[in-house]
Short mmCIF file of C-alpha atoms and ligand atoms in Angstrom, two decimals:
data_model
loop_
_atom_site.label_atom_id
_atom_site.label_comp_id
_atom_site.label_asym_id
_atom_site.label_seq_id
_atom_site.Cartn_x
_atom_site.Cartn_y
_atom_site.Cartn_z
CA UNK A 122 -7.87 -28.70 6.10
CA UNK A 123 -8.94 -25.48 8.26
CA UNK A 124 -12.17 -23.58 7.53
CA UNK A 125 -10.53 -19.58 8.29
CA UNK A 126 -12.30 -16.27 8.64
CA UNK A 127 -9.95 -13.71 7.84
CA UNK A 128 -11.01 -10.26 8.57
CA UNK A 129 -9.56 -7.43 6.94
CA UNK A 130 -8.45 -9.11 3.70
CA UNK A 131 -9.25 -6.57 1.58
CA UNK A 132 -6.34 -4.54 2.82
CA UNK A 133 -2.77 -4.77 2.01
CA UNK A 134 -1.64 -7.36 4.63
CA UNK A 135 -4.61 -9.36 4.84
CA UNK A 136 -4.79 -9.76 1.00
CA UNK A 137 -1.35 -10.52 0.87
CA UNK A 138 -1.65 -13.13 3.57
CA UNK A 139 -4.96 -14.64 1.72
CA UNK A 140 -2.74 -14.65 -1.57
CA UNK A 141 0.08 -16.95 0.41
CA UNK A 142 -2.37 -18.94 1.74
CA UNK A 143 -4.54 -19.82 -1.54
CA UNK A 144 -0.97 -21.09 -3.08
CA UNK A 145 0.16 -22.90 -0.13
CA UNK A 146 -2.72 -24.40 1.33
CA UNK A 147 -5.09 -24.42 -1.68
CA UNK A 148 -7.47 -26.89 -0.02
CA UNK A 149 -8.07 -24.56 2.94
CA UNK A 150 -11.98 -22.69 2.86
CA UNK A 151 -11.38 -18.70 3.44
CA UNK A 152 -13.98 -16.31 4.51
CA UNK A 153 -12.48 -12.73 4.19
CA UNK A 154 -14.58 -10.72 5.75
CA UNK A 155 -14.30 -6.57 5.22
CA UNK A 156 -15.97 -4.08 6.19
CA UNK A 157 -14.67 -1.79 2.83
CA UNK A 158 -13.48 1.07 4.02
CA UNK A 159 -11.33 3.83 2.49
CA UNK A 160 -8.53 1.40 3.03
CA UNK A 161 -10.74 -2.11 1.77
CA UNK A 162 -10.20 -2.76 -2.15
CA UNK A 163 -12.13 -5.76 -3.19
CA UNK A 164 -8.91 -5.38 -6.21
CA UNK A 165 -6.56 -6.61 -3.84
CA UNK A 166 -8.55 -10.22 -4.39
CA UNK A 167 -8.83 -10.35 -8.05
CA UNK A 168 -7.94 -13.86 -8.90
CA UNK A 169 -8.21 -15.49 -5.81
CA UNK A 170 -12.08 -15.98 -4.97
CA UNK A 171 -13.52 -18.63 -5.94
CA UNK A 172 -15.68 -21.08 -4.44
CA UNK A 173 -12.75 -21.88 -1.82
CA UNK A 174 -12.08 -18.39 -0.91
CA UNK A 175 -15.21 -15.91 -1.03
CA UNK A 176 -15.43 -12.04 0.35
CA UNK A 177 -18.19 -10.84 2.82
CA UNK A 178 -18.59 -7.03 2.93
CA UNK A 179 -19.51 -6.27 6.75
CA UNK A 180 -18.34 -5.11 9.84
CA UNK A 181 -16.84 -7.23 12.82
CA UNK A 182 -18.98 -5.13 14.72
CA UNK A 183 -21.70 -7.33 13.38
CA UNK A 184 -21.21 -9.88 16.62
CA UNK A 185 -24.01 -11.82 14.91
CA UNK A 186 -23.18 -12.12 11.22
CA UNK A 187 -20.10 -12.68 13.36
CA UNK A 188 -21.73 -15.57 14.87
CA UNK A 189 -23.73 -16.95 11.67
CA UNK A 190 -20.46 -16.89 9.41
CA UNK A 191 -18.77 -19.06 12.52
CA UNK A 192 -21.55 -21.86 12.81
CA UNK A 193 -22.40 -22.12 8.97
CA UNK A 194 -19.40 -22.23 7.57
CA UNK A 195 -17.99 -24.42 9.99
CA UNK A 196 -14.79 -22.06 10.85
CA UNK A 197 -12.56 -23.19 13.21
CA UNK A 198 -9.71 -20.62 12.85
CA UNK A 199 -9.78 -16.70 12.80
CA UNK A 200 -6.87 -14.35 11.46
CA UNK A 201 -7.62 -11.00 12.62
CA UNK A 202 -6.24 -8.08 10.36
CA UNK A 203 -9.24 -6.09 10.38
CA UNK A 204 -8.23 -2.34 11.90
CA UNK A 205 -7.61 1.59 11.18
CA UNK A 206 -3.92 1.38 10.27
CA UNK A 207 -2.99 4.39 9.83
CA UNK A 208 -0.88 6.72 12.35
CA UNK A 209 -1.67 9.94 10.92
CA UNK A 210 -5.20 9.39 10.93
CA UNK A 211 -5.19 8.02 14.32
CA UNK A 212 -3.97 11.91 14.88
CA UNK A 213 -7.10 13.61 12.96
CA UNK A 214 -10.03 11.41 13.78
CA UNK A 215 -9.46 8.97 16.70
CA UNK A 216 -13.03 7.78 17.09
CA UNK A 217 -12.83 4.97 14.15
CA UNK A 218 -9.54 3.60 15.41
CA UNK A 219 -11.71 2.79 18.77
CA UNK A 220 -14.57 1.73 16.90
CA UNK A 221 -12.75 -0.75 14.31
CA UNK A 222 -9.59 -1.77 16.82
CA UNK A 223 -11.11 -2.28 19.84
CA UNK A 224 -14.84 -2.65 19.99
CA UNK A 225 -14.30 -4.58 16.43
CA UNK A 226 -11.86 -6.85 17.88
CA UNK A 227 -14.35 -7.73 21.17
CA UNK A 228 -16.86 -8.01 19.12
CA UNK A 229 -14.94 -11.29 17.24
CA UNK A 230 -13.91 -12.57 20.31
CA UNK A 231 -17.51 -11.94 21.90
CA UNK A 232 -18.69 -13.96 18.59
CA UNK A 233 -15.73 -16.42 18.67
CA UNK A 234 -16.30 -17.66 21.97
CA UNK A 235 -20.36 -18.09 22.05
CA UNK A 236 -19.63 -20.27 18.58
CA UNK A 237 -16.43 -22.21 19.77
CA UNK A 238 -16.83 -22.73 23.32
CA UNK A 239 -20.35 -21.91 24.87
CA UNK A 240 -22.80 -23.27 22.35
CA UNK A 241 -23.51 -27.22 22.31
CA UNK A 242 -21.42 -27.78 18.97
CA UNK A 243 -18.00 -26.58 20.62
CA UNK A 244 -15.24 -26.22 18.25
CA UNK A 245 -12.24 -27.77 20.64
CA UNK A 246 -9.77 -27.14 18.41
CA UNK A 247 -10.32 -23.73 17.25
CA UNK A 248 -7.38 -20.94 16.95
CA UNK A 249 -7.73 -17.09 17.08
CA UNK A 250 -5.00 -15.53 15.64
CA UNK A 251 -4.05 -12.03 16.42
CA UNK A 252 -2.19 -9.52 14.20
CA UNK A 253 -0.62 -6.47 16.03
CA UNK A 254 2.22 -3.84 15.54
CA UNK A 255 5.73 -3.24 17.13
CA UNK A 256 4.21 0.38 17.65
CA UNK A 257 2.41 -0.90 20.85
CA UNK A 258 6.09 -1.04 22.73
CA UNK A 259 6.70 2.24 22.27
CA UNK A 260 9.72 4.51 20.84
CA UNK A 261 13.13 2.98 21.51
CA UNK A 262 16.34 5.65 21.43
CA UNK A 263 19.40 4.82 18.81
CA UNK A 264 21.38 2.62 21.25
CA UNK A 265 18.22 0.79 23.09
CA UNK A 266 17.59 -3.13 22.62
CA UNK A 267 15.39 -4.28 20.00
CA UNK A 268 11.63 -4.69 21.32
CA UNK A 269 11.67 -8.46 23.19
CA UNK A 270 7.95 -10.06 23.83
CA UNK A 271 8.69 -8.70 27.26
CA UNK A 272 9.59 -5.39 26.23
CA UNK A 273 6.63 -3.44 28.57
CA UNK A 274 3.78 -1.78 26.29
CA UNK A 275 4.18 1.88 26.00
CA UNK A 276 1.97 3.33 23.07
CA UNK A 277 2.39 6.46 22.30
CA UNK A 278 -0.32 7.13 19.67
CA UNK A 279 -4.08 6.63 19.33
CA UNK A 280 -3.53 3.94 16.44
CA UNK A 281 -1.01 1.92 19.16
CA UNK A 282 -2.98 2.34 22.27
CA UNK A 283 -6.11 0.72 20.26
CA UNK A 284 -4.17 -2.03 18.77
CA UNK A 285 -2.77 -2.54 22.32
CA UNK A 286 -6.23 -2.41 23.72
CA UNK A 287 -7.03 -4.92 21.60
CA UNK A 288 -3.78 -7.13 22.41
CA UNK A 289 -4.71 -7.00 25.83
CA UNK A 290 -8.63 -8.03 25.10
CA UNK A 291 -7.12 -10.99 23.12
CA UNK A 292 -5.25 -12.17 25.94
CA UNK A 293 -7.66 -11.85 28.49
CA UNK A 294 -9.57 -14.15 26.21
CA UNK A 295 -7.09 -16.71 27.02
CA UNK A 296 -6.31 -16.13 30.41
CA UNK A 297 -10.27 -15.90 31.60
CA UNK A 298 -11.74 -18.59 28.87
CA UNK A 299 -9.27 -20.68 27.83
CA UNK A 300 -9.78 -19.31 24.02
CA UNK A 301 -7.01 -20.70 22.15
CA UNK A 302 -5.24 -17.65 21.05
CA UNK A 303 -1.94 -16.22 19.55
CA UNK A 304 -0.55 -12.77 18.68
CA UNK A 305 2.02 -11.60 16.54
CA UNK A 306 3.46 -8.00 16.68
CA UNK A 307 4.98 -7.23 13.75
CA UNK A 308 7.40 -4.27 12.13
CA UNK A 309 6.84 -1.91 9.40
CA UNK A 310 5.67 -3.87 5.85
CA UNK A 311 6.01 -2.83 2.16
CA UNK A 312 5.33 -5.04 -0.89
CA UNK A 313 2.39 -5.25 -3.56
CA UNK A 314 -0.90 -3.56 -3.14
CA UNK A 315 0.35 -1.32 -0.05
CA UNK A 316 -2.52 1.97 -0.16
CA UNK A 317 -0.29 5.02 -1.00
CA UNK A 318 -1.03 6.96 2.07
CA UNK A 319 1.82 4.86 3.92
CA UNK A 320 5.43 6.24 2.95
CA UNK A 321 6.94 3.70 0.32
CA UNK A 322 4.30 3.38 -2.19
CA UNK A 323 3.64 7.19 -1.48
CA UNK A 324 7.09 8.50 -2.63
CA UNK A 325 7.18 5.78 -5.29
CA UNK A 326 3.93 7.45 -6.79
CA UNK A 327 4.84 10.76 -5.85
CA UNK A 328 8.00 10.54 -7.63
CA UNK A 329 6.39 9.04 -10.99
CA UNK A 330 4.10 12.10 -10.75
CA UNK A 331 6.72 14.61 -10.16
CA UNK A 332 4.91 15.49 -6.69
CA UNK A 333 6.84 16.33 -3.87
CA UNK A 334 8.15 13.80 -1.40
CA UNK A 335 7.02 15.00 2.28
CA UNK A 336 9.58 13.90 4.84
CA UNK A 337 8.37 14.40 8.34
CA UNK A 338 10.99 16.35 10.86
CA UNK A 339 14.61 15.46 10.12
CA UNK A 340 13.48 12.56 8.27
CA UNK A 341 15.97 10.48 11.20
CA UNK A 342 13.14 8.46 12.43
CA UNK A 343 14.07 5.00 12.00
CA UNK A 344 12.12 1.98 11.21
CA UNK A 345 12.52 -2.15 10.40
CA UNK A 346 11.09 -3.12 6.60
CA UNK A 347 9.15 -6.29 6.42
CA UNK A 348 8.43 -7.66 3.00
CA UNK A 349 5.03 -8.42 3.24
CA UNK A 350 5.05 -11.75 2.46
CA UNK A 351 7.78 -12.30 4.95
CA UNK A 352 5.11 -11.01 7.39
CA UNK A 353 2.55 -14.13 5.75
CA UNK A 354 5.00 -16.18 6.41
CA UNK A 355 5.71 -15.34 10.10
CA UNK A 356 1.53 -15.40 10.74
CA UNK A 357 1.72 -19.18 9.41
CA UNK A 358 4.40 -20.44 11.21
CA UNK A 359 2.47 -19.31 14.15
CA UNK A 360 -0.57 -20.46 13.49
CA UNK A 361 0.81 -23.81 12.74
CA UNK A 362 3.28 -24.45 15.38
CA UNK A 363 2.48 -21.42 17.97
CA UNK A 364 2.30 -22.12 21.33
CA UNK A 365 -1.69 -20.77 22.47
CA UNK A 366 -1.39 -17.90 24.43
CA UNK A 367 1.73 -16.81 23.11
CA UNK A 368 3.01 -13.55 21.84
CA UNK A 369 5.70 -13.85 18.37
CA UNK A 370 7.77 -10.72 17.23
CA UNK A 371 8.15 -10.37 14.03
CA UNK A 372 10.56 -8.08 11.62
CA UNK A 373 12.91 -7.65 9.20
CA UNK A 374 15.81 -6.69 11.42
CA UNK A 375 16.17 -3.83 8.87
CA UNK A 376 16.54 -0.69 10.46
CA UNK A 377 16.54 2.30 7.85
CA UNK A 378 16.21 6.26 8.92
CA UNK A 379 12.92 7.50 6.48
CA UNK A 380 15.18 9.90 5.09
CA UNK A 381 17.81 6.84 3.49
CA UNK A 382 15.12 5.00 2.35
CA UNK A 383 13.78 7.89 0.29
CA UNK A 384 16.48 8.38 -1.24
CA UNK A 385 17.21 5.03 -1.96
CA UNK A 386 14.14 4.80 -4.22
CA UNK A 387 14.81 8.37 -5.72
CA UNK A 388 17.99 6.31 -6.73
CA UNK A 389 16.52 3.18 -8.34
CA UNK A 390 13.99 5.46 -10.13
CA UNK A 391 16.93 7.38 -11.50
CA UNK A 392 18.53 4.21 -12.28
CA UNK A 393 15.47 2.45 -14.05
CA UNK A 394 14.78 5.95 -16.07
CA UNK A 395 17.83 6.22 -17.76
CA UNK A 396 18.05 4.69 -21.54
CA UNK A 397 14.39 3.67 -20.89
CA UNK A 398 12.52 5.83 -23.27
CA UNK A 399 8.95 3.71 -22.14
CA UNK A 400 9.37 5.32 -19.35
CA UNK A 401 10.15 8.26 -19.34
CA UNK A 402 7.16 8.93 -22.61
CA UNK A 403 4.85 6.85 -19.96
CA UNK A 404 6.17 9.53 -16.79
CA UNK A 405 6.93 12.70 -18.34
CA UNK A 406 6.67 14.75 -14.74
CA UNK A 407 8.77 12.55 -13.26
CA UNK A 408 12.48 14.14 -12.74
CA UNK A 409 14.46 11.77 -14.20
CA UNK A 410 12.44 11.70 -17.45
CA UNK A 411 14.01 15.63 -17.10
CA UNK A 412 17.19 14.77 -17.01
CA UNK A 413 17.08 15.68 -13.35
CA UNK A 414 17.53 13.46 -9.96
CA UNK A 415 14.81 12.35 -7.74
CA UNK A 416 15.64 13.63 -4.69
CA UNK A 417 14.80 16.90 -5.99
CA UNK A 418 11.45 16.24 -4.94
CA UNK A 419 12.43 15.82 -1.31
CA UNK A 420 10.78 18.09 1.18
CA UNK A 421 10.87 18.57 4.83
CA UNK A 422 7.91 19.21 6.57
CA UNK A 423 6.37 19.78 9.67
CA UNK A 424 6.57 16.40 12.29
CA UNK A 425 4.30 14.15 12.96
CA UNK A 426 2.63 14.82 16.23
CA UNK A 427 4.20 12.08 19.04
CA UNK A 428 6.21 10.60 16.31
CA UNK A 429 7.86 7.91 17.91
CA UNK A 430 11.49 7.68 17.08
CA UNK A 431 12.45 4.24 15.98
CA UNK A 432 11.27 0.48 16.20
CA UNK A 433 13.39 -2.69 15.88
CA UNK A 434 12.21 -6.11 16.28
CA UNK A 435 14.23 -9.25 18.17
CA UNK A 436 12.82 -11.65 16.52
CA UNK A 437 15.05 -14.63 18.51
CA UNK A 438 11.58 -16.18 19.86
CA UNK A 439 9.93 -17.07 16.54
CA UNK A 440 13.27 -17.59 14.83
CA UNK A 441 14.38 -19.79 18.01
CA UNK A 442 10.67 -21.78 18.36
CA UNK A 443 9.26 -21.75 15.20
CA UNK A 444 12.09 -21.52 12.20
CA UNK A 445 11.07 -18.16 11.34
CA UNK A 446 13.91 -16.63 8.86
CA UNK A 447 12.78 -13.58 6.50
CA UNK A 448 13.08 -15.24 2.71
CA UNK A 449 13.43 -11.60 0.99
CA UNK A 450 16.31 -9.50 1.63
CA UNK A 451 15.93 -5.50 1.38
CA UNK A 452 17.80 -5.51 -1.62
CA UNK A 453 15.55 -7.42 -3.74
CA UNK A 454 11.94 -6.93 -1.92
CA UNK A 455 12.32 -2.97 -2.83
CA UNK A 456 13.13 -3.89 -6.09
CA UNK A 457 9.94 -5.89 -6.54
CA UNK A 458 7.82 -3.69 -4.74
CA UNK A 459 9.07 -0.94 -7.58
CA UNK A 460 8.33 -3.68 -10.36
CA UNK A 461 4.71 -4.29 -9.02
CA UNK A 462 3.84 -0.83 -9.20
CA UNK A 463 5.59 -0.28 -12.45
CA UNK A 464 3.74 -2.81 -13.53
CA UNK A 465 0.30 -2.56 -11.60
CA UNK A 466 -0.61 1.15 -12.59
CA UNK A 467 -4.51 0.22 -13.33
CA UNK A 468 -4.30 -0.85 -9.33
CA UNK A 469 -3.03 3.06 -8.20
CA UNK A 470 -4.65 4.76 -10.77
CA UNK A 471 -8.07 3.41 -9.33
CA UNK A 472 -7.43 4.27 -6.16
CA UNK A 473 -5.53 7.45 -6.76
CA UNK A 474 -8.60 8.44 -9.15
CA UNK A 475 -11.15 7.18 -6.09
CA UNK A 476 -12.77 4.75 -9.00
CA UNK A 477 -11.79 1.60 -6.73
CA UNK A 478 -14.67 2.85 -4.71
CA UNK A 479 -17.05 1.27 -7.35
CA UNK A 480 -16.10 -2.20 -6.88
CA UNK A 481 -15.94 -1.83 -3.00
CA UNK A 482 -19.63 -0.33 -3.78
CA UNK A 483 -20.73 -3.11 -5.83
CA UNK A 484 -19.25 -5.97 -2.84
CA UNK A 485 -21.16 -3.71 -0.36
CA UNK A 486 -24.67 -3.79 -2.45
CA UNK A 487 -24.76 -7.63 -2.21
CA UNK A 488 -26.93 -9.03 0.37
CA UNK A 489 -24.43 -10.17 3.12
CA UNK A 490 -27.20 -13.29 4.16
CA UNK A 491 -26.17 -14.86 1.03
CA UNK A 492 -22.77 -15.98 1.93
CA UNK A 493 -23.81 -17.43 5.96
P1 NAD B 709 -5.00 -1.74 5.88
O1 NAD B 709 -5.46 -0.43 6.41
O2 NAD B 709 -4.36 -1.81 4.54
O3 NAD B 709 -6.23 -2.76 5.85
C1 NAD B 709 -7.15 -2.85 6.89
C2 NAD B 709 -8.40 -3.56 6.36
O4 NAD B 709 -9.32 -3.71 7.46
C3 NAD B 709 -9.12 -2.79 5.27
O5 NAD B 709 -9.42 -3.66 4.20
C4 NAD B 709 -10.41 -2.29 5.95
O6 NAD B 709 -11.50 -2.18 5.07
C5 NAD B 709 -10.63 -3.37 6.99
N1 NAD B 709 -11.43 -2.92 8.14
C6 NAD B 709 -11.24 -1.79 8.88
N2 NAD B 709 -12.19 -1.73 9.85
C7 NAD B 709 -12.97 -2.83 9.71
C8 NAD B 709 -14.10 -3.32 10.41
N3 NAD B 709 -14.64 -2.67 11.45
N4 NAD B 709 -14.65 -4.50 10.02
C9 NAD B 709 -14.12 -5.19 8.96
N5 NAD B 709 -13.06 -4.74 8.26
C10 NAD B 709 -12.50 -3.59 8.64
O7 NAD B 709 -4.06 -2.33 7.01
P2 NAD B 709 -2.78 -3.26 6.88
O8 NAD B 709 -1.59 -2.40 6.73
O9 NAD B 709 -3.06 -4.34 5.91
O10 NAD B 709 -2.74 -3.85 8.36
C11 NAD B 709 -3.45 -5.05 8.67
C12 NAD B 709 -3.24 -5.37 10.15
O11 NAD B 709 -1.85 -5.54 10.40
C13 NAD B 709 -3.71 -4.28 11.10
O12 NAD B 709 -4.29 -4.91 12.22
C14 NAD B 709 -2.45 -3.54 11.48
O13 NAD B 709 -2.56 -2.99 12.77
C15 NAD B 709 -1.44 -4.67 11.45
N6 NAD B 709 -0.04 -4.29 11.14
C16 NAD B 709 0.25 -3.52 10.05
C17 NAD B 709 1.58 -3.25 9.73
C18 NAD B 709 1.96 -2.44 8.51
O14 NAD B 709 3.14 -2.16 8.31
N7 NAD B 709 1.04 -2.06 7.65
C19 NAD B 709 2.61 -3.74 10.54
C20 NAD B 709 2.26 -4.50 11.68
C21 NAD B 709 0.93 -4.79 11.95
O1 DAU B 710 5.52 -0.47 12.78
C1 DAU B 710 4.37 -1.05 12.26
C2 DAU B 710 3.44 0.03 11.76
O2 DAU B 710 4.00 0.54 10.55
C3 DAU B 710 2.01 -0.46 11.55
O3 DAU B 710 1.47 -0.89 12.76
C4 DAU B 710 1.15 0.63 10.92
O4 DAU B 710 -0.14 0.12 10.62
C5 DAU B 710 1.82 1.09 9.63
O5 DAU B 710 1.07 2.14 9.05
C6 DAU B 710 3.26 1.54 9.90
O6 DAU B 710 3.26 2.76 10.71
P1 DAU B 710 4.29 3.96 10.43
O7 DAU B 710 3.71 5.19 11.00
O8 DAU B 710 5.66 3.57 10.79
O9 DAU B 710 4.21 3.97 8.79
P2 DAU B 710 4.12 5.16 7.74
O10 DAU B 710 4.34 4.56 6.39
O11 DAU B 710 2.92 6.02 7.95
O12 DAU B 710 5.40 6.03 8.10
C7 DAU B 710 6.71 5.48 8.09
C8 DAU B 710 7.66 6.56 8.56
O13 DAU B 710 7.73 7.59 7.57
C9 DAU B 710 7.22 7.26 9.84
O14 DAU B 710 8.37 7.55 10.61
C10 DAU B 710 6.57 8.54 9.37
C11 DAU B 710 7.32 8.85 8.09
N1 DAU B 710 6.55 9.51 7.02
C12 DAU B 710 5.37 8.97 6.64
C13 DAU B 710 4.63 9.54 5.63
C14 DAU B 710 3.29 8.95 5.22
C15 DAU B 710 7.06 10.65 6.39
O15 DAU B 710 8.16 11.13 6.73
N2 DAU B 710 6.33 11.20 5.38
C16 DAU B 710 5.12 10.72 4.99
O16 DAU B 710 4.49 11.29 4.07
#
């Protein structure tokens, strides 16, 4: 049984993961902690805490709730999802990606290794798993290798040169203290509860709306689809069988341009719409309740600012060490990524109306010395 602080659960990964791990390991003790921000939706729980699983609203940056959560509930593992995720608002506003990525992440390993290692109660067999991106290798051109574990960093962007800030503080943790630590870096995921900022559940809304669908540049940029639970998957393996102090790639080895997969979800939309009076009375914007196609929604518009060109994982290491294999195909995780917002829309709705805010509200109001 492991006693696990995950940080950053309240977010589409880390929820995800949480979910996996409640049906796999149900006698595992989870401490999610979250700090709620635009991207935290205490939603992305419902169903899952319980005495066995509870939800902290703070900030990593709290080294010393840090600290208390680590001695009183006994944790002996960490999963660290907790970050600013998004590129384009790495672009606009830096400052929080520095904050949250890499003074967050020191903090937890400044907390992590007074609890595990310094104090008198050492936890010997603690773990300190790290989640990172593909994004902190770089852009690769059409014909380059897929990004190895030795593949230098090269991060173009403010989001990837704080996540690989943070990489390299994880490591040193390792190197200097002898923390036992892992990192994955991982390629672009999609699946349930994925905040509609990101571009699949953003076109899937935008086409149910009838609102355009803004591709940036040529829309040639390529990257490698994940289904999220895939990614769970991946994080487990490693945590289980991971060598400490090890780095794991992990993708899909599913390279799509942004402009093919647009239009492959303008298609199923199309597809779903027709002789489907529900939903076309439920979408009445939408094109194909119009009689029209999708992709008529499609615009270009200006690029994003360093947008790197394309990412693709080789994922021989954790496929080769650990057994790693993807268990959903492209075909069918798209499909059920369309179902769960087809069938989800009190989950959007909340957050495209801003009303999710109440809940993450409500979480923040409660008096965080309760649950240490
Ligand atoms: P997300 O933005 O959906 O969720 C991030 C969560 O972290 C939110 O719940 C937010 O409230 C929380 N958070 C932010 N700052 C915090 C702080 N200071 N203290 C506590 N909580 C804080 O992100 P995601 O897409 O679920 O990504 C999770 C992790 O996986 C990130 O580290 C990201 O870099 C990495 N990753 C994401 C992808 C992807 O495709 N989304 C791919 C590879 C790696
Ligand atoms: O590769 C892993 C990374 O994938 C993660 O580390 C990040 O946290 C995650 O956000 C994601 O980053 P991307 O920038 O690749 O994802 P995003 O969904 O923002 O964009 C995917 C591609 O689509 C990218 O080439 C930009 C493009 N795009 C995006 C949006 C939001 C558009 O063309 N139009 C859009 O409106």
């Amino acid at each position: 049984m492991r006693n696990m602080l995950v940080t950053g659960a309240a977010g589409f990964i880390g929820a995800n993961f949480v979910r996996y791990c409640r049906e796999q390991y149900p006698q595992d003790n989870i401490v999610v902690v979250d700090a709620l921000t635009y991207a935290g939706n205490p939603h992305n729980l419902d169903g899952v805490i319980n005495e066995h699983c509870t939800l902290v609203a703070a900030d990593i940056n709290d080294t010393e709730l840090m600290m208390t959560l680590l001695r009183e509930k006994k944790l002996d593992t960490i999963v660290h999802f907790a970050a600013e995720s998004h590129v384009d608002r790495s672009i606009t506003g830096p400052d929080a990606f520095i904050e949250a990525n890499i003074m967050g992440t020191y903090s937890l390993l400044k907390a992590a290794r007074q609890v595990w290692q310094i104090e008198e109660q050492a936890v010997e067999n603690h773990h300190f798993h790290h989640v990172s991106t593909d994004e902190v290798y770089g852009t690769l051109g059409s014909d380059d290798p897929a990004f190895t574990e030795e593949t230098p960093y090269a991060p173009n962007s403010p989001y990837s040169a704080s996540k690989a800030s943070s990489d390299f503080l994880v490591r040193s943790y390792h190197h200097t203290y002898g923390m036992n630590v892992t990192t994955s870096n991982c390629s672009n995921n999609y699946g349930p509860y994925h905040f509609p900022e990101k571009l699949i559940p953003l076109v899937i809304l935008n086409i149910l709306h009838g609102k355009s669908l803004p591709i940036y540049g040529d829309g040639k940029n390529i990257r490698d689809w994940l289904y999220v639970e895939d990614h769970a998957q991946g994080i487990d393996l490693v945590l289980r069988e991971g060598r400490v102090g090890e780095t794991y790639n992990v993708g899909g080895c599913n390279e799509w341009t942004n402009i093919d997969i647009v239009k492959l979800i303008c298609s199923l939309i199309d597809k779903r719409f027709t002789g489907n009076a529900d939903l076309r009375n439920t979408y009445p914007a939408c094109p194909a309740s119009q009689g029209e196609e999708c992709d008529s929604l499609i615009t270009y518009v200006t690029d994003r600012a360093g947008h790197d060109f394309r990412y693709a994982i080789d994922t021989d290491k954790i496929r080769k060490e650990l057994g790693y294999e993807p268990k959903v195909t492209f075909e069918v995780g798209i499909e059920k990524t369309l179902d769960w917002y087809l069938e989800n829309p009190q989950w959007w709705q909340a957050v495209l109306d801003g009303s999710y805010r109440d809940s993450a509200d409500a979480a923040k109001d409660k008096d965080v010395s309760d649950a240490a």
